[in-house]
XYZ file of C-alpha atoms in Angstrom:
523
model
C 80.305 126.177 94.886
C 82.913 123.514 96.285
C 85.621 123.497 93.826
C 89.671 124.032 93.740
C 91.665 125.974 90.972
C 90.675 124.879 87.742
C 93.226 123.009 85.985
C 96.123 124.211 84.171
C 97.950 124.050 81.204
C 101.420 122.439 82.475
C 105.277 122.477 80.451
C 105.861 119.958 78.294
C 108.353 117.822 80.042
C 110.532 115.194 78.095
C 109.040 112.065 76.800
C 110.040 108.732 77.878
C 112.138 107.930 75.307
C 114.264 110.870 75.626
C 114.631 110.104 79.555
C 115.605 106.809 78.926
C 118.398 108.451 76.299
C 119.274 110.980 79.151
C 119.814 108.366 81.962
C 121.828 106.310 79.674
C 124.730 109.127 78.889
C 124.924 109.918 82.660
C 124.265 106.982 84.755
C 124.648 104.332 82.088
C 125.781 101.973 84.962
C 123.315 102.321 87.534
C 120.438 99.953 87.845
C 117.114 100.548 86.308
C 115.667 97.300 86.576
C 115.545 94.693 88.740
C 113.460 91.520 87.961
C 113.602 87.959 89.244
C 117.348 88.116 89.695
C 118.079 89.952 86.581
C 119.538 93.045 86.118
C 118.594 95.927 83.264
C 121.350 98.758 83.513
C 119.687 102.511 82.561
C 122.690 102.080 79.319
C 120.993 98.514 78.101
C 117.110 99.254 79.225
C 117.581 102.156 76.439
C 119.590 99.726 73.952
C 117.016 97.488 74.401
C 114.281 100.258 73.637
C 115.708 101.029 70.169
C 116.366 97.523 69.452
C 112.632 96.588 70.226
C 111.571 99.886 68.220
C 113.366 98.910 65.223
C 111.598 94.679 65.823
C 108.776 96.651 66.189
C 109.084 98.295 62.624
C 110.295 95.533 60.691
C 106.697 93.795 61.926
C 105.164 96.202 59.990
C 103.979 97.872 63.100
C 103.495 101.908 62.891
C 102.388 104.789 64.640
C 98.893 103.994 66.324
C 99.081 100.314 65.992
C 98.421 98.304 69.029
C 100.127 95.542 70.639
C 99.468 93.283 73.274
C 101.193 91.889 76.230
C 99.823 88.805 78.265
C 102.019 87.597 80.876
C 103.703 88.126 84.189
C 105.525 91.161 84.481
C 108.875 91.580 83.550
C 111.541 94.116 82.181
C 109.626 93.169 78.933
C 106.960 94.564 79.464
C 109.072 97.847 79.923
C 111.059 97.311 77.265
C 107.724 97.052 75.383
C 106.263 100.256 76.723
C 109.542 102.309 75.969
C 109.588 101.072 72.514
C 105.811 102.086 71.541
C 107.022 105.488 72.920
C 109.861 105.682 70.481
C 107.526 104.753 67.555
C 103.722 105.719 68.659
C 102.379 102.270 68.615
C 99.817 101.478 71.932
C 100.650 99.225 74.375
C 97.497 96.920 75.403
C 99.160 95.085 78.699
C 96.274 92.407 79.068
C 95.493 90.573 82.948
C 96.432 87.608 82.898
C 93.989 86.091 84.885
C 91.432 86.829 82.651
C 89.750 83.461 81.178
C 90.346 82.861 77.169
C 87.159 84.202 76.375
C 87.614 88.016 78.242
C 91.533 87.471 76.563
C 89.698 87.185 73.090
C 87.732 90.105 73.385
C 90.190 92.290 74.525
C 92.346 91.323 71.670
C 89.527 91.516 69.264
C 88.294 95.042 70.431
C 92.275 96.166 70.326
C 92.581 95.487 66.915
C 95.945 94.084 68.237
C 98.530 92.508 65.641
C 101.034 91.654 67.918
C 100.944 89.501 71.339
C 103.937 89.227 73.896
C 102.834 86.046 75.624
C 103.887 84.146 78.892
C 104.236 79.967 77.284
C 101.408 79.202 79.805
C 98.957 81.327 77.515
C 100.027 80.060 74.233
C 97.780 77.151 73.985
C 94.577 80.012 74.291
C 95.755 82.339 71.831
C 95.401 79.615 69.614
C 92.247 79.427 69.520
C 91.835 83.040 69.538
C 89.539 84.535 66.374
C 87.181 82.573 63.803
C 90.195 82.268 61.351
C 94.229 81.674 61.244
C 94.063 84.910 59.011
C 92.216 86.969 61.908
C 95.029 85.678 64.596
C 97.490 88.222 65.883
C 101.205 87.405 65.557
C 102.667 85.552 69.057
C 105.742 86.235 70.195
C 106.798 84.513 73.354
C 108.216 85.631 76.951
C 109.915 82.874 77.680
C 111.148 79.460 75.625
C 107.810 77.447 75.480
C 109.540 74.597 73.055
C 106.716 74.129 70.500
C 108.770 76.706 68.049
C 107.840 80.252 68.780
C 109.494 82.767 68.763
C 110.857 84.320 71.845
C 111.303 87.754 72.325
C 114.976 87.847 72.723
C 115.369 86.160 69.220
C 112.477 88.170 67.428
C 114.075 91.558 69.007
C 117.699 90.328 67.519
C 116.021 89.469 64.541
C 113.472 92.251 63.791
C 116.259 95.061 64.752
C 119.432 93.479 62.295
C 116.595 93.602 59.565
C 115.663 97.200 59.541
C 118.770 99.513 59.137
C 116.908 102.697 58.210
C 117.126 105.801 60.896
C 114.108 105.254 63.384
C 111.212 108.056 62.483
C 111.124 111.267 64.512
C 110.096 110.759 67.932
C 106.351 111.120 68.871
C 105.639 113.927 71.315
C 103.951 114.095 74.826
C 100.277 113.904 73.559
C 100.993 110.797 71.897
C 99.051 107.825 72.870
C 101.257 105.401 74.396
C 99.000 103.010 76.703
C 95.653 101.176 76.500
C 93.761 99.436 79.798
C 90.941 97.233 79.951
C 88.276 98.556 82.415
C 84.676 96.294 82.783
C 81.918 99.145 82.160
C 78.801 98.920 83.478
C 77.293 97.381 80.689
C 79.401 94.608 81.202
C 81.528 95.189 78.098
C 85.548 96.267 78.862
C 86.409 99.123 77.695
C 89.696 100.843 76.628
C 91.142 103.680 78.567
C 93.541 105.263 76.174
C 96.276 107.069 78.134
C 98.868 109.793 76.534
C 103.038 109.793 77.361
C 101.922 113.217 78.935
C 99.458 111.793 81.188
C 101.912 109.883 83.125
C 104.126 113.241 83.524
C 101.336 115.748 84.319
C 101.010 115.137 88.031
C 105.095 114.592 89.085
C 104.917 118.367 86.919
C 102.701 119.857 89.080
C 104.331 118.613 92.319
C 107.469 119.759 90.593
C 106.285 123.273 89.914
C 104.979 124.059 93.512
C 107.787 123.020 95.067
C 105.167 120.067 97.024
C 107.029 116.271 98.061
C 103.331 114.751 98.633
C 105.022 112.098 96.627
C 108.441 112.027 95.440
C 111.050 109.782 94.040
C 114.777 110.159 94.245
C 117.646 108.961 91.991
C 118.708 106.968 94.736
C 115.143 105.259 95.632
C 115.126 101.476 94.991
C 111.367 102.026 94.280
C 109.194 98.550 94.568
C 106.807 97.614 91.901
C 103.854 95.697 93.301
C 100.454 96.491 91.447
C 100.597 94.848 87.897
C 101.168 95.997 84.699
C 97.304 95.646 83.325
C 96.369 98.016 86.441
C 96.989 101.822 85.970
C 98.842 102.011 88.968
C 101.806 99.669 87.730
C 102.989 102.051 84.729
C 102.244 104.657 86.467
C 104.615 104.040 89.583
C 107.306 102.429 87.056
C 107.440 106.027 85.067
C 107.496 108.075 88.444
C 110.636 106.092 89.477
C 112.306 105.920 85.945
C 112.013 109.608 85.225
C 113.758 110.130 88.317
C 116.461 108.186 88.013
C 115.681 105.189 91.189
C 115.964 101.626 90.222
C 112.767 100.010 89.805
C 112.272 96.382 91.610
C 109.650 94.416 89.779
C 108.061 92.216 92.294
C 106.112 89.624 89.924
C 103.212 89.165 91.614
C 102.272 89.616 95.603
C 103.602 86.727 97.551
C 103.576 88.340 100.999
C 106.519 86.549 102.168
C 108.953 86.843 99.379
C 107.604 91.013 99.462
C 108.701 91.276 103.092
C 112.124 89.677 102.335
C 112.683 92.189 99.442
C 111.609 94.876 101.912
C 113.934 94.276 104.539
C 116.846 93.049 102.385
C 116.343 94.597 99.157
C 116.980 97.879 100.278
C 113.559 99.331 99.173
C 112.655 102.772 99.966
C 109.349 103.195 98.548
C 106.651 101.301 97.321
C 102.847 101.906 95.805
C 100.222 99.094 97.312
C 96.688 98.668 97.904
C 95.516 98.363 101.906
C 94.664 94.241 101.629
C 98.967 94.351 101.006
C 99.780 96.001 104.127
C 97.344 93.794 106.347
C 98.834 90.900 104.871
C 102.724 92.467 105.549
C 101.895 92.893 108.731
C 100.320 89.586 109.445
C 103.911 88.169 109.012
C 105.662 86.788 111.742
C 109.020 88.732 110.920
C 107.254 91.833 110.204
C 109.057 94.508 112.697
C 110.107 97.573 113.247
C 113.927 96.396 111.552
C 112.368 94.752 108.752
C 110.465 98.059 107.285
C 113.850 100.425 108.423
C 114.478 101.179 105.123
C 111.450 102.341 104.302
C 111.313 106.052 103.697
C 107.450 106.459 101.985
C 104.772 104.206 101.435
C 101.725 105.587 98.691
C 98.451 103.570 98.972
C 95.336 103.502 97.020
C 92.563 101.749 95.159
C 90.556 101.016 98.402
C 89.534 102.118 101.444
C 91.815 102.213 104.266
C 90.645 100.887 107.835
C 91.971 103.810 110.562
C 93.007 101.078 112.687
C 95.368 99.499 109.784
C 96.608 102.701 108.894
C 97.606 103.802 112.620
C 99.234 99.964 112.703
C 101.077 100.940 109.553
C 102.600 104.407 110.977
C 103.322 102.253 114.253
C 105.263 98.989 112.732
C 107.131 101.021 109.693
C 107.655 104.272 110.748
C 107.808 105.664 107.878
C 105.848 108.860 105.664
C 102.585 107.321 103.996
C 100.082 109.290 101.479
C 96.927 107.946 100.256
C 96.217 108.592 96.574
C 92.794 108.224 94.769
C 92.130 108.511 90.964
C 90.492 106.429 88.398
C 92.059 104.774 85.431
C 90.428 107.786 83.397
C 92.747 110.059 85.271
C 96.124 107.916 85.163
C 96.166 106.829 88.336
C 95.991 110.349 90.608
C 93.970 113.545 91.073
C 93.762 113.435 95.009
C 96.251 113.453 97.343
C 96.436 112.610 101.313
C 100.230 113.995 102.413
C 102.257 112.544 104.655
C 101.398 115.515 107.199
C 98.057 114.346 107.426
C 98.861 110.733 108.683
C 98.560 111.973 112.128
C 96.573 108.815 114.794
C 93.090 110.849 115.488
C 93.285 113.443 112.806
C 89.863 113.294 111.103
C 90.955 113.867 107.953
C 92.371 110.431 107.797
C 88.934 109.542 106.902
C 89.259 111.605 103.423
C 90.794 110.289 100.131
C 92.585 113.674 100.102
C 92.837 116.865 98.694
C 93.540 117.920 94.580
C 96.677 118.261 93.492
C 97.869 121.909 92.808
C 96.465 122.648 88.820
C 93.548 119.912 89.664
C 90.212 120.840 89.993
C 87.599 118.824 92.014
C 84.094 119.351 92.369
C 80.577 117.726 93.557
C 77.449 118.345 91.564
C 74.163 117.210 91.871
C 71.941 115.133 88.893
C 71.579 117.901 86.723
C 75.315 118.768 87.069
C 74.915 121.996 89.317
C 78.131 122.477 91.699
C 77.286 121.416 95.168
C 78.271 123.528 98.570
C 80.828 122.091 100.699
C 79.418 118.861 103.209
C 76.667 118.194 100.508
C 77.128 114.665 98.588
C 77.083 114.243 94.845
C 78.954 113.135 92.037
C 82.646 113.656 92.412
C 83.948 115.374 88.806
C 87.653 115.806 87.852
C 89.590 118.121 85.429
C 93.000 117.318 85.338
C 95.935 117.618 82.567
C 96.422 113.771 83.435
C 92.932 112.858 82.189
C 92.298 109.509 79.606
C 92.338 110.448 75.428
C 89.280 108.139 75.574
C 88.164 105.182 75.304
C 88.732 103.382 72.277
C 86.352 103.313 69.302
C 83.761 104.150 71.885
C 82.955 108.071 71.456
C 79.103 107.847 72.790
C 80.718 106.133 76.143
C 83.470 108.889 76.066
C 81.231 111.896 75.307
C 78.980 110.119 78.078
C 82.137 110.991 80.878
C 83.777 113.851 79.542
C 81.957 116.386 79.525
C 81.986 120.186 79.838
C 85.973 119.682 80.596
C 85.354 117.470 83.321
C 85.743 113.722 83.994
C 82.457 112.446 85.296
C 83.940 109.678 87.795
C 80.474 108.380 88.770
C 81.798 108.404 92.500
C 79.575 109.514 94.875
C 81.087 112.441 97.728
C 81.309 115.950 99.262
C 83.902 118.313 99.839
C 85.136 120.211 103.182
C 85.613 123.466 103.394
C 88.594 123.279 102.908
C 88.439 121.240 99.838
C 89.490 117.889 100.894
C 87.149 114.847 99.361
C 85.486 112.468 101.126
C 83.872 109.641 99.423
C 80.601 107.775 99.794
C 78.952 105.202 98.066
C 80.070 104.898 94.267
C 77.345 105.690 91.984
C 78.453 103.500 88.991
C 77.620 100.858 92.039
C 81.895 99.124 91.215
C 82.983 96.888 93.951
C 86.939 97.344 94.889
C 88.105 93.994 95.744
C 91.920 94.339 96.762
C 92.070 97.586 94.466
C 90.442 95.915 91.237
C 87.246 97.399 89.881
C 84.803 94.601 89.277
C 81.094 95.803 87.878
C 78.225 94.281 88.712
C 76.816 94.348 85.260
C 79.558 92.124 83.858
C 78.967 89.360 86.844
C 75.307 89.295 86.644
C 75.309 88.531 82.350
C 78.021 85.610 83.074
C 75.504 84.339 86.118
C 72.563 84.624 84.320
C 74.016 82.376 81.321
C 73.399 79.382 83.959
C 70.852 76.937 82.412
C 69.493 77.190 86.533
C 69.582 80.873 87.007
C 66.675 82.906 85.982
C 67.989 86.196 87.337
C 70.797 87.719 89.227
C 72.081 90.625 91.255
C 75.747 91.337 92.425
C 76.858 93.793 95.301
C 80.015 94.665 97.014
C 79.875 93.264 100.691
C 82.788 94.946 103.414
C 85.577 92.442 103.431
C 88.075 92.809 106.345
C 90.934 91.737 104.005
C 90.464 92.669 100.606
C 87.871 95.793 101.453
C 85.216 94.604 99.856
C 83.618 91.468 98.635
C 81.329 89.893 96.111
C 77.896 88.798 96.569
C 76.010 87.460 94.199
C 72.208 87.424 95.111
C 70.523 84.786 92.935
C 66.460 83.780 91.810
C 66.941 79.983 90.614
C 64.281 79.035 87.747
C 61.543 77.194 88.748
C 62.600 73.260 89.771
C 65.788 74.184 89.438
C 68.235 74.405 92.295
C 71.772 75.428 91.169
C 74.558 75.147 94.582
C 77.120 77.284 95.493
C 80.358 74.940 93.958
C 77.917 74.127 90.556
C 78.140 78.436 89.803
C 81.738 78.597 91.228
C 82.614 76.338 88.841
C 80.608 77.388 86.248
C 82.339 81.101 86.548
C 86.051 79.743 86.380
C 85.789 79.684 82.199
C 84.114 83.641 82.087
C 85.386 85.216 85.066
C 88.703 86.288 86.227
C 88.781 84.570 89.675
C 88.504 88.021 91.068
C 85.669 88.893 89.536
C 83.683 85.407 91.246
C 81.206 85.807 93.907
C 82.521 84.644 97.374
C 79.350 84.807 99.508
C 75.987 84.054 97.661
C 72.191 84.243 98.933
C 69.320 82.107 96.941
C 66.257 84.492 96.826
C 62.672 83.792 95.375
C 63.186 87.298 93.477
C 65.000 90.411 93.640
C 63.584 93.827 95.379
C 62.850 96.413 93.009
C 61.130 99.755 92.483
C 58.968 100.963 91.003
C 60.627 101.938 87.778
C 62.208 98.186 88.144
C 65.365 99.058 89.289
C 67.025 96.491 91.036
C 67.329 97.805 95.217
C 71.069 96.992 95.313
C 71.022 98.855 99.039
C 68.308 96.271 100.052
C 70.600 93.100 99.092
C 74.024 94.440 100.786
C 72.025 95.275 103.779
C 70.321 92.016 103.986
């Protein structure tokens, strides 16, 4: 049987709240927050935590409700997240580059009753729901002149008008986060993560003494993945609860990332591979301009061996490769730094468990497998999801028998490091975000020319994979490449859109039907 030590019950560790309380009486000064030239001190980022909590209250929002924020991110956002802590509500950070109708849903399915917006997504949220009643409350981000609110005034406002002491804190198993990730019926679903979750894995480290990954009071610890993507909490928290100062990047534009890398005095950073190509694609980028770089953690995609030996070459610094699913907060694997060695073959593995995390293969009828034989990759972890929201079928469907089914297809070594294949749930990672096949093929298929569709994941040499969209026009009709681009821009995140299509008299099947995916990446 190819599994680790099964998972274990770890210490409850303090919540966020009371870390942002701690920092505040004894490094009130010191920066938490850095964001587009502004500065959040550890003494105001937990002011402004309360304040928000009491806003928050005074909306008639309460334990459990949900709340949505739709923008770029900012200290806000943070602000946002440490305030649901303080009173249970669930943050439901939404992408931004979602198109109105996705927004809708994932507002609708929510139940959200307040939105943080950016001003450039006003104008969609109001049209959002069949009725002015069914609308959630907007709040804005920034001053978008047509009247509403901004954050800054609804904070002042909401926290002079509610005077009474703030309710006892919630505790660790509290649900404090909700992401949207497509399924593969097409439909997003909502990953409902716990305070706890986002502690369980710096615990273990903690408790056996391992610096796999690591984060130091003095770390000015760059924030690069967004806030709608597990891994942008989850690197925010890791930082925070340690003390660094947290540089919010807003986006990834590769030359204003390499100036805050070799001026910003950044020490360690989470990124997917496509970001480090691009990084080192840069004319400055040298030796001197990555000096103060002390650890790099990547995930979310393959990573070439050639990059990565690049990587160890130009920055000189410790690197570990991480590999979870939203499901599991971000981590159950680990690559360590002592790994990273040019020509060690485990550089082809996503890594080995964490101490306390159990990983296993097993074949269709969910018998362990022995080590080198392929199967589905299953998790148990104290980091893993609550659930997904109102869904219990889909939930019962991946956790099962104390294990989180990832639908990831690999083996195990002997000496329990994982090595992935193909992924069975068939997701293509372009530049770390999951995009389903499922979910492109129902928007293609709405084309008045398309009579049926089929979407695969192609190798891309930049992003690490790509979309291709295989496509059987109806008869006399002949629908072109630019007519479906186009036609995707209003129910597709741009991400999501196929960049290479083929035009096929019909799709290869078997025998039950099944569409040969294999077949179309192949050919």
């Amino acid at each position: 049987m190819t599994r680790t030590t099964r998972a274990q019950t770890t210490p409850r560790s303090p919540t966020i709240p009371a870390t942002a309380a701690h920092h505040a009486r004894t490094r009130p000064d010191d920066t938490a927050i850095e964001c587009g030239g502004r500065v959040v001190t550890f003494r105001e980022f937990h002011q402004r935590g309360e304040h928000t909590a009491r806003a928050l209250l005074a909306a008639g929002i309460s334990a459990g409700d949900r709340l949505a924020y739709l923008g770029q991110d900012s200290e806000h956002a943070y602000d946002l997240l440490l305030a649901c802590a303080r009173v249970g509500a669930v943050l439901v950070p939404v992408d931004p580059r979602l198109a109105p109708k996705e927004i809708g849903h994932v507002l609708a399915d929510s139940g959200a009753a307040l939105v943080f917006a950016g001003p450039e997504h006003l104008a969609d949220l109001a049209g959002i729901g069949p009725a002015e009643a069914d609308r959630p409350t907007v709040v804005a981000l920034d001053d978008a002149g047509d009247g509403t609110p901004t954050i800054d005034a609804w904070r002042a406002t909401g926290a002079a008008g509610h005077d009474a002491p703030l309710p006892a804190e919630p505790g660790p198993d509290g649900e404090l986060i909700q992401l949207y990730t497509s399924g593969t019926t097409g439909a997003p679903k909502g990953v409902v993560l716990s305070q706890g979750s986002f502690w369980a894995i710096g615990d273990l480290l903690a408790r056996h003494e391992l610096d796999w990954l690591d984060w130091r009071p003095e770390d000015r610890s760059l924030n690069l993945l967004p806030g709608h993507h597990v891994g942008g909490p989850w690197w925010f928290l890791q930082g925070f609860r340690a003390g660094a100062t947290n540089i919010i990047a807003q986006g990834f534009e590769v030359e204003r990332v390499l100036a805050l890398i070799r001026d910003g005095g950044v020490t360690t950073t989470l990124v997917v591979p496509s970001m480090l190509r691009f990084l080192l694609a840069e004319p400055d980028a040298d030796a001197e301009a990555f000096a103060g770089l002390r650890k790099v953690v990547y995930g979310g995609s393959p990573m070439p061996e050639a990059l990565l030996v690049e990587c160890l070459k130009v920055m000189g610094c410790e690197f570990a490769q991480i590999y979870g699913l939203t499901e599991t907060c971000a981590s159950a694997v680990c690559l360590p730094p002592a790994d990273h060695v040019p020509g060690n073959p485990r550089l082809r593995a996503a890594g080995r468990p964490y101490p306390g995390v159990a990983v296993e293969t097993v074949d269709g009828d969910g018998r362990p497998l022995p080590p080198g034989e392929a199967g589905e990759v299953r998790i148990d972890t104290p980091a893993v999801m609550a659930g997904y929201w109102n869904q219990p079928d889909q939930t019962a469907a991946v956790l099962r028998d104390g294990w989180l089914h990832t639908g990831d297809a690999g083996y195990l070594d002997e000496d329990g490091y994982v090595y992935l294949h193909d992924r069975i749930k068939d997701v293509i990672l372009v530049a770390g975000e999951n995009v389903y096949p499922a979910e492109v093929e129902s928007a293609l298929r709405t084309h008045p020319g398309v009579a049926d569709a089929a979407v695969v994941g192609i190798p891309d040499e930049v992003r690490g994979e790509a979309v291709r969209a295989c496509v059987v026009p109806r008869p006399g009709a002949r629908p072109t490449v630019g007519e479906l681009r186009i036609f995707l821009r209003d129910l597709l995140a741009d991400y999501k859109a196929p960049t290479d299509y083929v035009f096929l008299d019909d799709l290869p099947r078997n025998a039950a039907g099944k569409t040969l995916r294999r077949q179309l990446r192949e050919g």
